XYZ file of C-alpha atoms in Angstrom:
215
model
C 17.339 221.295 -128.157
C 15.994 224.004 -129.825
C 12.304 224.924 -130.366
C 10.944 223.332 -133.306
C 12.881 219.747 -131.970
C 10.566 220.002 -128.772
C 7.404 220.827 -130.955
C 7.786 218.557 -133.546
C 8.348 215.437 -130.665
C 4.807 216.478 -129.298
C 3.368 216.814 -132.652
C 5.059 212.912 -134.007
C 4.077 211.755 -130.310
C 0.264 212.911 -130.532
C 0.068 211.609 -134.594
C 1.750 208.095 -133.823
C -1.355 206.921 -131.968
C -1.671 204.616 -134.476
C 5.626 194.536 -133.993
C 7.294 191.412 -131.850
C 3.835 191.708 -130.383
C 1.726 189.599 -127.498
C -1.419 188.753 -128.715
C -3.650 187.514 -126.121
C -6.518 186.291 -128.343
C -7.954 186.319 -131.415
C -9.743 190.053 -130.833
C -7.048 191.369 -128.760
C -3.338 192.321 -129.405
C -0.942 194.785 -128.049
C 2.199 196.422 -130.251
C 4.695 197.866 -128.063
C 7.405 200.368 -130.004
C 10.498 201.640 -128.394
C 11.351 205.389 -129.376
C 14.330 206.971 -130.225
C 15.923 210.300 -130.775
C 18.877 209.771 -132.828
C 20.788 206.485 -131.177
C 19.594 207.714 -127.805
C 15.947 205.655 -125.854
C 13.622 208.442 -125.013
C 10.828 206.174 -123.968
C 8.211 203.711 -125.115
C 5.147 204.415 -127.305
C 2.532 201.201 -126.806
C -1.085 200.241 -128.435
C -3.862 197.634 -127.129
C -6.232 196.951 -130.179
C -9.436 194.828 -129.162
C -12.278 194.004 -131.708
C -15.210 193.256 -130.606
C -19.161 192.910 -131.717
C -19.206 196.860 -131.396
C -16.422 197.608 -133.035
C -11.978 198.336 -132.525
C -11.142 199.685 -129.547
C -7.840 201.101 -129.339
C -6.123 202.567 -126.477
C -2.427 204.665 -127.232
C 0.086 205.539 -124.778
C 3.331 207.461 -125.226
C 5.864 208.859 -122.770
C 9.172 210.492 -123.806
C 11.644 212.050 -121.380
C 14.844 213.655 -123.794
C 17.436 214.243 -120.734
C 20.103 217.259 -121.816
C 22.995 216.166 -119.248
C 21.809 215.888 -116.167
C 18.401 217.749 -117.192
C 15.111 216.685 -118.342
C 14.851 219.058 -121.491
C 11.772 217.682 -122.636
C 8.645 215.512 -121.402
C 5.706 214.364 -123.036
C 2.689 211.957 -122.212
C 0.061 211.124 -124.039
C -2.718 208.555 -123.840
C -5.732 208.167 -126.535
C -8.951 205.847 -126.407
C -10.394 205.103 -129.300
C -13.671 203.875 -130.524
C -13.857 202.710 -134.533
C -17.075 201.380 -136.293
C -16.920 200.324 -139.780
C -13.903 201.965 -140.706
C -14.805 205.476 -138.938
C -14.233 206.890 -135.749
C -17.144 206.595 -132.658
C -15.449 207.778 -130.255
C -12.274 209.569 -128.645
C -10.748 210.950 -125.454
C -7.294 212.137 -125.282
C -5.480 213.677 -122.873
C -1.237 215.093 -123.701
C 0.877 216.633 -121.811
C 3.322 218.485 -123.897
C 5.962 219.742 -122.024
C 3.887 221.680 -119.501
C 1.283 222.678 -122.189
C -1.914 220.779 -121.658
C -4.529 219.416 -124.332
C -7.868 217.391 -123.663
C -9.526 216.243 -126.408
C -12.849 214.215 -126.276
C -15.464 213.238 -129.302
C -18.620 211.455 -130.467
C -19.681 210.435 -133.493
C -23.605 211.395 -133.499
C -25.534 210.943 -136.611
C -23.478 212.667 -139.563
C -20.993 214.696 -137.688
C -18.562 213.594 -135.252
C -19.233 216.357 -132.211
C -15.619 217.067 -130.873
C -14.925 218.787 -127.423
C -11.035 220.583 -127.305
C -10.224 222.022 -124.237
C -13.586 222.930 -123.884
C -14.400 224.068 -127.346
C -16.685 222.591 -129.177
C -16.272 222.006 -132.297
C -17.916 219.888 -135.293
C -16.525 217.764 -138.427
C -17.550 215.095 -140.762
C -19.087 212.126 -139.389
C -16.073 209.607 -140.651
C -13.047 210.389 -139.638
C -9.759 208.783 -139.129
C -7.060 209.709 -136.609
C -3.375 208.908 -137.802
C -3.949 205.609 -137.258
C -0.591 203.292 -138.190
C -1.716 200.112 -137.084
C -4.180 200.028 -139.765
C -2.379 201.401 -142.695
C -5.316 201.825 -145.404
C -6.900 204.536 -143.080
C -3.265 206.323 -143.694
C -4.689 206.575 -147.637
C -7.477 208.938 -146.946
C -6.544 212.999 -147.838
C -7.544 214.449 -144.459
C -6.484 212.684 -141.046
C -7.244 214.198 -137.119
C -4.470 215.119 -135.038
C -5.503 213.195 -131.687
C -3.343 215.844 -129.665
C -5.203 218.843 -131.023
C -8.110 217.700 -132.714
C -7.224 219.497 -135.658
C -7.907 217.617 -139.037
C -5.021 217.512 -141.227
C -4.085 217.514 -144.800
C -2.025 214.624 -145.727
C -0.528 212.623 -148.733
C 0.884 208.906 -148.949
C 3.398 207.340 -151.233
C 4.478 203.888 -151.644
C 8.401 203.799 -152.052
C 9.020 200.274 -152.608
C 10.335 197.293 -150.979
C 13.227 197.219 -148.481
C 14.958 194.501 -145.743
C 14.428 195.731 -142.046
C 15.232 193.764 -139.102
C 12.643 192.431 -137.171
C 12.275 189.763 -134.693
C 15.693 189.016 -134.582
C 15.810 188.596 -138.678
C 15.492 190.240 -141.846
C 12.107 190.577 -143.120
C 10.741 192.631 -146.351
C 9.046 196.159 -145.947
C 6.992 198.148 -147.877
C 8.259 201.735 -147.150
C 5.807 204.644 -147.200
C 6.200 208.257 -147.177
C 3.649 210.628 -144.904
C 3.595 213.787 -145.680
C 1.495 216.465 -143.793
C 2.038 219.738 -142.950
C 5.883 220.192 -141.793
C 5.926 216.409 -140.826
C 7.876 213.905 -143.330
C 7.809 210.465 -141.925
C 8.939 206.914 -143.452
C 7.030 203.593 -142.399
C 7.622 200.041 -142.940
C 4.633 197.384 -142.880
C 5.754 193.485 -143.575
C 4.017 191.758 -146.466
C 1.296 190.751 -143.795
C 0.381 194.430 -142.623
C 2.474 194.644 -139.773
C 3.804 198.474 -138.693
C 7.370 197.579 -137.803
C 9.204 201.008 -137.555
C 8.855 204.301 -138.288
C 12.056 206.893 -138.884
C 10.818 211.419 -139.376
C 13.936 213.845 -139.127
C 12.899 216.155 -136.106
C 14.563 219.400 -137.352
C 18.248 220.141 -137.551
C 19.390 216.620 -138.373
C 17.773 215.057 -135.317
C 16.457 211.848 -135.785
C 13.190 209.964 -134.302
C 12.847 206.325 -134.220
C 10.555 203.672 -133.188
C 11.428 200.179 -133.513
C 9.201 197.758 -132.319
C 9.762 195.262 -129.642
C-alpha cells in the first residue's frame, strides 16, 4: 500500500466524524458503518448521537486495520467527543493514532472564539465552527469545516448530484448523491429522502476505493 493511500485513509477516517440504526430513545441514536477498502473489510466507524436540553452530544469511534499478506500494513484508531449547541461546536476532545502518529485535539467555545489545543499548541478559531458532521448534511454546506484529527480548518465545496437507487436495510431506496471536495479529497455521499446518511465512497489514490456501508 503506497504512502498516499495510507495518508488518505487517515485523513478520511478523521473527516468522517460525522444506517440499520438502533434507536435507544427519541433523543438517542447509534449509527454503525462497516468500512471497506475496495472489497476487503477493514473495520468499523460508529457514531452515538444524543440530543438534550444542553444541545447535541456526538461520540465517534473508528478502527481500521489494513492487512498485507499476514502483516498489519496500516492501523488507525480515532475517538472524538463533541458537544454542539445551536449548530455550533461547543466542545471537542479527540485522540487519534494514525499508524503510530498521535494527535490530541481539545477545544472549547468561549465568548466569540473557539479556543483549541492541538498537540499542546494553542489556536483561536471563529466561535461558530462545524466539523465534518456527515450525520447532519446541512452542516456540510458551510464553506469551511474543522478537521477533528489535526485541528485544521479546511475549505470545502458541496455539490448535489441528483438521485440514485441504493441498497439499504435489505431493499432498494431512493438516495440523493452529493459530492464533497476538500483539499485532495473527493468524496461521494448518499442520503435517503428522510436525510439519513447511508453511504460514502472515496478514491484513496491509485484506484483504491474507501467505502462506508451503513449496517
